[in-house]
Short mmCIF file of C-alpha atoms and ligand atoms in Angstrom, two decimals:
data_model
loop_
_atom_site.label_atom_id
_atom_site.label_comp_id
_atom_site.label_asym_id
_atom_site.label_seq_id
_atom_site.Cartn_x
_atom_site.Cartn_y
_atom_site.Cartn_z
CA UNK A 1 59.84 149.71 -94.74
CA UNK A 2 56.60 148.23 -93.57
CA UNK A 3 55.98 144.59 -92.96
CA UNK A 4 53.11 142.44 -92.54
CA UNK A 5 53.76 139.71 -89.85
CA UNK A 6 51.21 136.61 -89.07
CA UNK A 7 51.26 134.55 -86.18
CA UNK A 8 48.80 131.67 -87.22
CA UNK A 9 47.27 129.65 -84.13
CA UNK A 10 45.19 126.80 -83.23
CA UNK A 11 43.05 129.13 -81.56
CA UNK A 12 44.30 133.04 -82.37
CA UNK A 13 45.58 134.42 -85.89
CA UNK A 14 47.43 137.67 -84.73
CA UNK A 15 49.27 140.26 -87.52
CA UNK A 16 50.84 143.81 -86.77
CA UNK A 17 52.66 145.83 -89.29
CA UNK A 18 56.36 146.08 -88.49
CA UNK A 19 59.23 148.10 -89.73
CA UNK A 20 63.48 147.22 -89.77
CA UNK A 21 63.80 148.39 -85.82
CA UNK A 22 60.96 145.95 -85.03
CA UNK A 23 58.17 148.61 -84.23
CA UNK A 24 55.12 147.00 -84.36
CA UNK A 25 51.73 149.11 -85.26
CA UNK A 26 48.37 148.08 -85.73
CA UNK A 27 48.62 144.93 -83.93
CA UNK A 28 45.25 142.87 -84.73
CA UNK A 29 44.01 139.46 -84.08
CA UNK A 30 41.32 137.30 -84.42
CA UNK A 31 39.81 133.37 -83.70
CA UNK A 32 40.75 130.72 -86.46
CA UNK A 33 38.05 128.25 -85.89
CA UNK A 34 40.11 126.21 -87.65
CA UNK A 35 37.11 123.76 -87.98
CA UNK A 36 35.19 125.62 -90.55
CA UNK A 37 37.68 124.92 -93.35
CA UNK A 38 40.08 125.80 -95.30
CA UNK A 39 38.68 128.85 -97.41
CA UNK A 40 36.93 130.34 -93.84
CA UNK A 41 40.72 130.44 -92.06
CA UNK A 42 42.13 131.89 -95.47
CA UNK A 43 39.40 134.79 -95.30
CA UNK A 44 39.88 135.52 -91.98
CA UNK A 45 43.78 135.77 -92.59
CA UNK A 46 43.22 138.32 -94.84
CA UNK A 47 41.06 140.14 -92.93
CA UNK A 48 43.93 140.20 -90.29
CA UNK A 49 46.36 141.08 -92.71
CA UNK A 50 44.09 144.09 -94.23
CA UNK A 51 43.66 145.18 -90.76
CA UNK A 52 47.67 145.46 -90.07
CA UNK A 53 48.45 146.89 -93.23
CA UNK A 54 46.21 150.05 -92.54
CA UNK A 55 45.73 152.61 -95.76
CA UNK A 56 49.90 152.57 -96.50
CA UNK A 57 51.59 150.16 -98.88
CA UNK A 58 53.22 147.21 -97.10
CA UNK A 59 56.58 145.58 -98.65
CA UNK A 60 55.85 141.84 -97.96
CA UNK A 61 54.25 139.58 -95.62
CA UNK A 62 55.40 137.03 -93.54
CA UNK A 63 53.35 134.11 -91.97
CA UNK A 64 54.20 131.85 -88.66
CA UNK A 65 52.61 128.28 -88.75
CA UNK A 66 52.24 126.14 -85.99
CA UNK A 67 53.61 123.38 -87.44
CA UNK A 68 55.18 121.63 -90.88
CA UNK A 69 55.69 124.17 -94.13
CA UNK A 70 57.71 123.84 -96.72
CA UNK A 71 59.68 127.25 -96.73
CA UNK A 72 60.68 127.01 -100.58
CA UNK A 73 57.64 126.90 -101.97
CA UNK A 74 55.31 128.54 -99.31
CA UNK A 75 52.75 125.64 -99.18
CA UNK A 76 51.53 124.02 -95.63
CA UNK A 77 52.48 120.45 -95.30
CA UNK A 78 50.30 119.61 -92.21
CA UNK A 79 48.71 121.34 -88.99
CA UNK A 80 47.96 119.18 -86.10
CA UNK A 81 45.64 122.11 -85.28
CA UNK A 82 44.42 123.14 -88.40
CA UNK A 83 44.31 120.08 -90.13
CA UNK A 84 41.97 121.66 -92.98
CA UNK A 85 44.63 123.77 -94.16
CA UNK A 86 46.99 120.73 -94.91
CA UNK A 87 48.52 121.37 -98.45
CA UNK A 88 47.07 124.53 -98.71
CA UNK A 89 49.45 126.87 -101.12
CA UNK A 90 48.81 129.66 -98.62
CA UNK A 91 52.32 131.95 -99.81
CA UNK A 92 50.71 131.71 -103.45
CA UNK A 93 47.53 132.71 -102.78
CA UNK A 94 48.73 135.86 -100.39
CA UNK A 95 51.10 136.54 -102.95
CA UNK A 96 48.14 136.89 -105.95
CA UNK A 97 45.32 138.86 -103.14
CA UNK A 98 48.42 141.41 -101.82
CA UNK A 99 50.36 141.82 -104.85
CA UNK A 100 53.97 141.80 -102.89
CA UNK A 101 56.20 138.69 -101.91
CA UNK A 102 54.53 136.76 -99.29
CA UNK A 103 57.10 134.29 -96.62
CA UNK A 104 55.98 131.20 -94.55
CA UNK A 105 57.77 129.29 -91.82
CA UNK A 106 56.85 127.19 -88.51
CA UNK A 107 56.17 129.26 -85.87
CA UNK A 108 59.47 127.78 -83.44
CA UNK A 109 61.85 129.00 -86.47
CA UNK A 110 59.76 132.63 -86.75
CA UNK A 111 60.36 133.12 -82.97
CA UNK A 112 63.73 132.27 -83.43
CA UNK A 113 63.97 134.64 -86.16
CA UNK A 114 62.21 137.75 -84.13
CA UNK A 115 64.94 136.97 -80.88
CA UNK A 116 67.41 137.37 -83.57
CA UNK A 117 66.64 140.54 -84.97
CA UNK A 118 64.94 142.20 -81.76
CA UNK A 119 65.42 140.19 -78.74
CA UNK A 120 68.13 138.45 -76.95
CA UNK A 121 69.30 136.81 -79.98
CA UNK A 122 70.63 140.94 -81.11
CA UNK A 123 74.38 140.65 -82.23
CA UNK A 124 74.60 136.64 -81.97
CA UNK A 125 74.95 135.50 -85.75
CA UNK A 126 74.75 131.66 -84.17
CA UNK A 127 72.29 130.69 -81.69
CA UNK A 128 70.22 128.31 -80.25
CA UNK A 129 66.51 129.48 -79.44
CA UNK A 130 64.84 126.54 -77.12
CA UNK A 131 61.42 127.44 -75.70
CA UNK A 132 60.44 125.50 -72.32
CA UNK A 133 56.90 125.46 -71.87
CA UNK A 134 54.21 122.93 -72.08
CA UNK A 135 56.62 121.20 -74.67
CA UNK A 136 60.33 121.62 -75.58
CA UNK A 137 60.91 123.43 -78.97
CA UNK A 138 63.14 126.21 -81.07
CA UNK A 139 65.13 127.19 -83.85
CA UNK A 140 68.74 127.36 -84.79
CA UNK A 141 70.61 129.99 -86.69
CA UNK A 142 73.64 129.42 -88.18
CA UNK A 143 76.08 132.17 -89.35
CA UNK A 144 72.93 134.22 -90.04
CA UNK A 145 71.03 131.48 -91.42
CA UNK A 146 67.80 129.55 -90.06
CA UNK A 147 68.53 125.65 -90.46
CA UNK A 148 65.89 123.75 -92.42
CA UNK A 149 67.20 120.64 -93.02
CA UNK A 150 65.63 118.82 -96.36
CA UNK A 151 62.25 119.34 -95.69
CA UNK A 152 61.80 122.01 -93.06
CA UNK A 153 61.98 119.51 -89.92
CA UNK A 154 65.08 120.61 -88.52
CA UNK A 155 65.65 121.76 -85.02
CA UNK A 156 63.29 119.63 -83.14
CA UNK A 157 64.94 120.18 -79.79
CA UNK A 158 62.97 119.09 -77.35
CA UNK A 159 62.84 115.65 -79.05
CA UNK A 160 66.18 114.88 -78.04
CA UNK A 161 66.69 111.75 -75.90
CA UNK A 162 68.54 112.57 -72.13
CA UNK A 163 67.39 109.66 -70.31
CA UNK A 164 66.41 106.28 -72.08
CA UNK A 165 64.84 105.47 -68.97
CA UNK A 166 62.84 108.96 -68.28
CA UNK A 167 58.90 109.37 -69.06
CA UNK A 168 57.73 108.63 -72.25
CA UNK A 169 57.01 111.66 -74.66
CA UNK A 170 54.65 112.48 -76.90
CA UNK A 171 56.70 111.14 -79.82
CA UNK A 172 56.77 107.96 -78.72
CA UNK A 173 60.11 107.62 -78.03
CA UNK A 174 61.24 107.86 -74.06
CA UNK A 175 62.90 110.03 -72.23
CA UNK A 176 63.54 113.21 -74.55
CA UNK A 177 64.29 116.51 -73.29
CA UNK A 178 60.55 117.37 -73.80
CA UNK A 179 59.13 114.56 -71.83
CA UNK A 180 61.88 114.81 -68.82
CA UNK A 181 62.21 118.71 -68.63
CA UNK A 182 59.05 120.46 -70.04
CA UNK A 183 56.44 122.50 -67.51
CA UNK A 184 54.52 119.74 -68.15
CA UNK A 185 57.21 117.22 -66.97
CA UNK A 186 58.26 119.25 -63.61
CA UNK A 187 54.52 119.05 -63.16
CA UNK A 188 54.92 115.33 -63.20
CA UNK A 189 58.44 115.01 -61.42
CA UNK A 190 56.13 117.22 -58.79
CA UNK A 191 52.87 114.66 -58.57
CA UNK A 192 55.16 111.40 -57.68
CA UNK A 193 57.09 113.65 -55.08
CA UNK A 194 56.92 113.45 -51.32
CA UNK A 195 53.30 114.67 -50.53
CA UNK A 196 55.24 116.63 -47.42
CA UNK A 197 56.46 119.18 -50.28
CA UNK A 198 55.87 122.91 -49.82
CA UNK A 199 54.78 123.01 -53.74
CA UNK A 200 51.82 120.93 -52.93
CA UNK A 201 50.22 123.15 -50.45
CA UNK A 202 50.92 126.20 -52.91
CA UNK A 203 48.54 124.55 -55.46
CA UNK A 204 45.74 123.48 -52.81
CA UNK A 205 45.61 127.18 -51.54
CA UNK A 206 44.97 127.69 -55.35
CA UNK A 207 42.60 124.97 -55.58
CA UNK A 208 44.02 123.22 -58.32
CA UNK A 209 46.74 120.81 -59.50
CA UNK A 210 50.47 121.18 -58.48
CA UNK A 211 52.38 123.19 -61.52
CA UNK A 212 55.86 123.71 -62.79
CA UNK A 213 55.53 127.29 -61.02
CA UNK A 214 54.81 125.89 -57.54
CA UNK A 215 57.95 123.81 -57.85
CA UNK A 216 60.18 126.82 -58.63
CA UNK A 217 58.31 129.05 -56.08
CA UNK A 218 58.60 126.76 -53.29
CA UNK A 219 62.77 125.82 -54.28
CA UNK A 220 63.22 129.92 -53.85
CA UNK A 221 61.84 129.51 -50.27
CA UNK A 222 63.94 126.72 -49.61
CA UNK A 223 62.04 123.24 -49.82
CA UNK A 224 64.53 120.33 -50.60
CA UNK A 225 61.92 117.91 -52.21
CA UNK A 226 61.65 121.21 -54.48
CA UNK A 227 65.65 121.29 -54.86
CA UNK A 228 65.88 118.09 -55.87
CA UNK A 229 63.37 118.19 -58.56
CA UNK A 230 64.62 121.23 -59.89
CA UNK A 231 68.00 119.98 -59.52
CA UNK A 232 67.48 116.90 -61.45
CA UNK A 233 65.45 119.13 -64.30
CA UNK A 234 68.93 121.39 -64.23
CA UNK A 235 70.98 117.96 -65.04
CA UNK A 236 68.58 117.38 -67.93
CA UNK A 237 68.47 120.48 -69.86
CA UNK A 238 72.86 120.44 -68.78
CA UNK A 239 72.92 116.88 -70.76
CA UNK A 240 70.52 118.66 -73.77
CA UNK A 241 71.58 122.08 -74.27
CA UNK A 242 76.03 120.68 -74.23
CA UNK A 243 74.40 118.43 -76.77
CA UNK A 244 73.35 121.36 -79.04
CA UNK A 245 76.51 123.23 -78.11
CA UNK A 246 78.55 120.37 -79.15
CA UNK A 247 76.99 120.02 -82.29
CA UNK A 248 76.05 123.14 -83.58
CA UNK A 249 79.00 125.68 -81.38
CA UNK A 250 76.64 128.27 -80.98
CA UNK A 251 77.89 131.99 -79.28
CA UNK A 252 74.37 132.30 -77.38
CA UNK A 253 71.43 129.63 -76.23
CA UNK A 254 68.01 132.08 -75.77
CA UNK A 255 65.40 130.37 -73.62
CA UNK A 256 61.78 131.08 -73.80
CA UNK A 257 59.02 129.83 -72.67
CA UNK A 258 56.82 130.17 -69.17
CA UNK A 259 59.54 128.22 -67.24
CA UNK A 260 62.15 130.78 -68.37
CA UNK A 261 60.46 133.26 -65.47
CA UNK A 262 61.89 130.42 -63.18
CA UNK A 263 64.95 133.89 -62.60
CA UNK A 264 68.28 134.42 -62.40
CA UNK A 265 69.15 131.56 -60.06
CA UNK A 266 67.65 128.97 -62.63
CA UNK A 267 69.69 130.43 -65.37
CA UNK A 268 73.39 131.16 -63.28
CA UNK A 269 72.93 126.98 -62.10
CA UNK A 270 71.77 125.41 -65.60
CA UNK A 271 74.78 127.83 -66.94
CA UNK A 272 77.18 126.11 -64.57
CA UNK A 273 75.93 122.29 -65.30
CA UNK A 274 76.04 122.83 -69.31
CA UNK A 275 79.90 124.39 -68.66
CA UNK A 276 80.22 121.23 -66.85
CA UNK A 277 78.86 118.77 -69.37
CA UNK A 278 81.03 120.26 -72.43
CA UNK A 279 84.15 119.87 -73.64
CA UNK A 280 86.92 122.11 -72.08
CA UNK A 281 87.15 123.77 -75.55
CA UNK A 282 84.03 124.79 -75.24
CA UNK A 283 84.02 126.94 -71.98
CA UNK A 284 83.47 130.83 -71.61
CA UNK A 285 82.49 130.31 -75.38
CA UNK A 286 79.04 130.38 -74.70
CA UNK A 287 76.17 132.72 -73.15
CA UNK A 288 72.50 130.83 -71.62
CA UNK A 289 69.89 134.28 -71.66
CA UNK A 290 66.45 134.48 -71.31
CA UNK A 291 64.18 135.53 -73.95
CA UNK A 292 62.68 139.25 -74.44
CA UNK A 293 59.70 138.68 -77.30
CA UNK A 294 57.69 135.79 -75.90
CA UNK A 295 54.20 135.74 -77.33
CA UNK A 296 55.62 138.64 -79.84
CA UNK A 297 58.28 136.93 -81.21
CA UNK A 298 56.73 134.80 -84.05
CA UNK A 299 54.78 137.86 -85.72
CA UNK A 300 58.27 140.01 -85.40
CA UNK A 301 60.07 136.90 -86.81
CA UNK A 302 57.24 136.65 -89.70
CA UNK A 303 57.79 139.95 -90.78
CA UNK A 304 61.65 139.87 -91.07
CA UNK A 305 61.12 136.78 -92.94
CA UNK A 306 60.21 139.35 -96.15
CA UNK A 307 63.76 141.50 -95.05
CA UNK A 308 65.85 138.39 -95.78
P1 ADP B 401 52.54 127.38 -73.88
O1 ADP B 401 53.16 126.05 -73.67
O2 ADP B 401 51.06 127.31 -73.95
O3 ADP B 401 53.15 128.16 -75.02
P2 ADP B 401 54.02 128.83 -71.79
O4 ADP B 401 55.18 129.12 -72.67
O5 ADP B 401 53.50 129.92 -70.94
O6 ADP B 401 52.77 128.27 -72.57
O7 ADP B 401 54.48 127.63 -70.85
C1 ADP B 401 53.63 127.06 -69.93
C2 ADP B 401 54.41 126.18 -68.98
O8 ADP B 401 55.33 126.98 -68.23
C3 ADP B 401 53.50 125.50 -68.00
O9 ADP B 401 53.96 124.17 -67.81
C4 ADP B 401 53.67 126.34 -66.74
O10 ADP B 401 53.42 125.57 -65.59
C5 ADP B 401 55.11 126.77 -66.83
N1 ADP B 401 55.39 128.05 -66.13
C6 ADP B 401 54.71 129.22 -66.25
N2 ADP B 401 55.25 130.18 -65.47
C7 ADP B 401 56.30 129.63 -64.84
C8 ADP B 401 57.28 130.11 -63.89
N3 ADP B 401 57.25 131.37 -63.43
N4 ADP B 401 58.23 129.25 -63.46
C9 ADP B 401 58.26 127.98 -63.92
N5 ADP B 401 57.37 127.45 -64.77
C10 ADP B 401 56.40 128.26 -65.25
ZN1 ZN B 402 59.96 113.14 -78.03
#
């Protein structure tokens, strides 16, 4: 069975055609200049999806938005990015153009989706998918089942408060996962650090500002201003991930995200604090894995949207 997934972007609209084992062929994309309207994006969608779709039939599409949808009924509810296509019934109008049943969700949930068919989600029927990059987001899945709470909102897990005291966030509120333990936020923990840090001549040989990378590369090779920050972002995501655990008793926790390639010791340490923060019950019941799709995910999460 062939199916049409779309990863729609501030910047990129990508689409491939993938079958049930999560081959992917005729991978396309394309810019969104999302600031010549509405009907400009929708035609260039199309085009993206015409181009995936090649001369055989396709089964159903499937369509990753970065931001607030309302999965019932297909329609965008708002784009921070693409604000002109806020309220746009974009699953109706597929569905009359292709002719087969067209799916939309927000691009965190479709990623979560695609680890759960084809990445490290496989075989897990409840997990936790939190991405760590430049912000703190996921999904959860449920016996099998993406959770959309009332309107679609649910899962916001970077939004989490671990610290009432930590940096403010982006939300408004302080101290949430996001704004404490984000790339962005080891970034900062970096800046206010001891200028004697190893991490700080890694980004002047690079000409440019100290990053969430230097940190980690410069904790591997031993630096204890680096251990400490790294340490403390370990506590953090401990305090926010036997939060989820606690709640939601999932059998796996996939992390994506650029500071995912932090390696094995990142993941064996932030494995030992979250045992440490649950419950007793909870312990051995659990797996923390790094993701396999990354930038792939969300189009092979659209597309199974259509096999549900
Ligand atoms: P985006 O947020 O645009 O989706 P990424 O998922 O790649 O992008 O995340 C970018 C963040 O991850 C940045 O803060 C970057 O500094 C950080 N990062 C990238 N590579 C690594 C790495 N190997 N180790 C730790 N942090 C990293
Ligand atoms: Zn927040």
């Amino acid at each position: 069975t062939r199916y049409i997934g779309v990863d729609l972007g501030g910047t990129k609209i990508a689409a491939a055609c993938v079958d049930e084992s999560g081959h992917i062929t005729n991978e396309t994309r394309i810019d969104t200049r999302a600031h010549e309207g509405a009907e400009s994006v929708y035609g260039r969608i199309k085009q993206v999806i015409m181009r995936a779709s090649g001369e055989e039939p396709i089964y159903g599409i499937g369509i990753a938005v970065p931001g607030l949808t309302d999965p019932q009924t297909g329609t965008i509810l708002t784009l921070s990015n693409i604000p002109s296509l806020d309220g746009f019934p974009l699953a109706e109008r597929l569905a009359k153009e292709f002719g087969v049943s067209v799916h939309i969700d927000n691009d965190a949930n479709a990623a979560t989706w695609g680890e759960y068919h084809f990445g490290s989600g496989k075989g897990a029927d409840s997990l936790i998918f939190v991405t760590i990059s430049t912000g703190i987001g996921g999904g959860i899945i449920l016996n099998g089942q993406t959770i959309q709470g009332k309107q679609g909102f649910a899962g916001e897990l970077g939004h989490m408060v671990v610290d009432p005291e930590g940096f403010v966030c982006g939300c408004g509120r302080k101290g949430c996962l996001e704004a404490v333990a984000s790339g962005t936020a080891i970034a900062q923990w970096a800046k206010e650090a001891n200028p004697q840090a190893l991490f700080f001549q890694y980004a002047k040989e690079q000409d440019r500002d100290v990053r969430s990378e230097d940190v980690f590369q410069a904790w591997e090779a031993g630096d204890s201003i680096a251990d400490e920050i790294v340490k403390n972002v370990i506590r953090y995501l401990g305090i926010g991930f036997a939060n989820y655990i606690h709640i939601f008793n999932p059998e796996r926790i996939v992390v994506g995200g650029g500071v995912s390639k932090a390696g094995v010791r990142f993941f064996d340490l932030l494995h030992l604090q979250v045992e440490q923060e649950t419950m007793p019950v909870y312990r051995g019941t659990f797996e923390i894995v790094p993701a396999k799709l990354f930038e792939r995910g969300a189009i092979l999460g659209a597309a199974m949207l259509c096999a549900k």
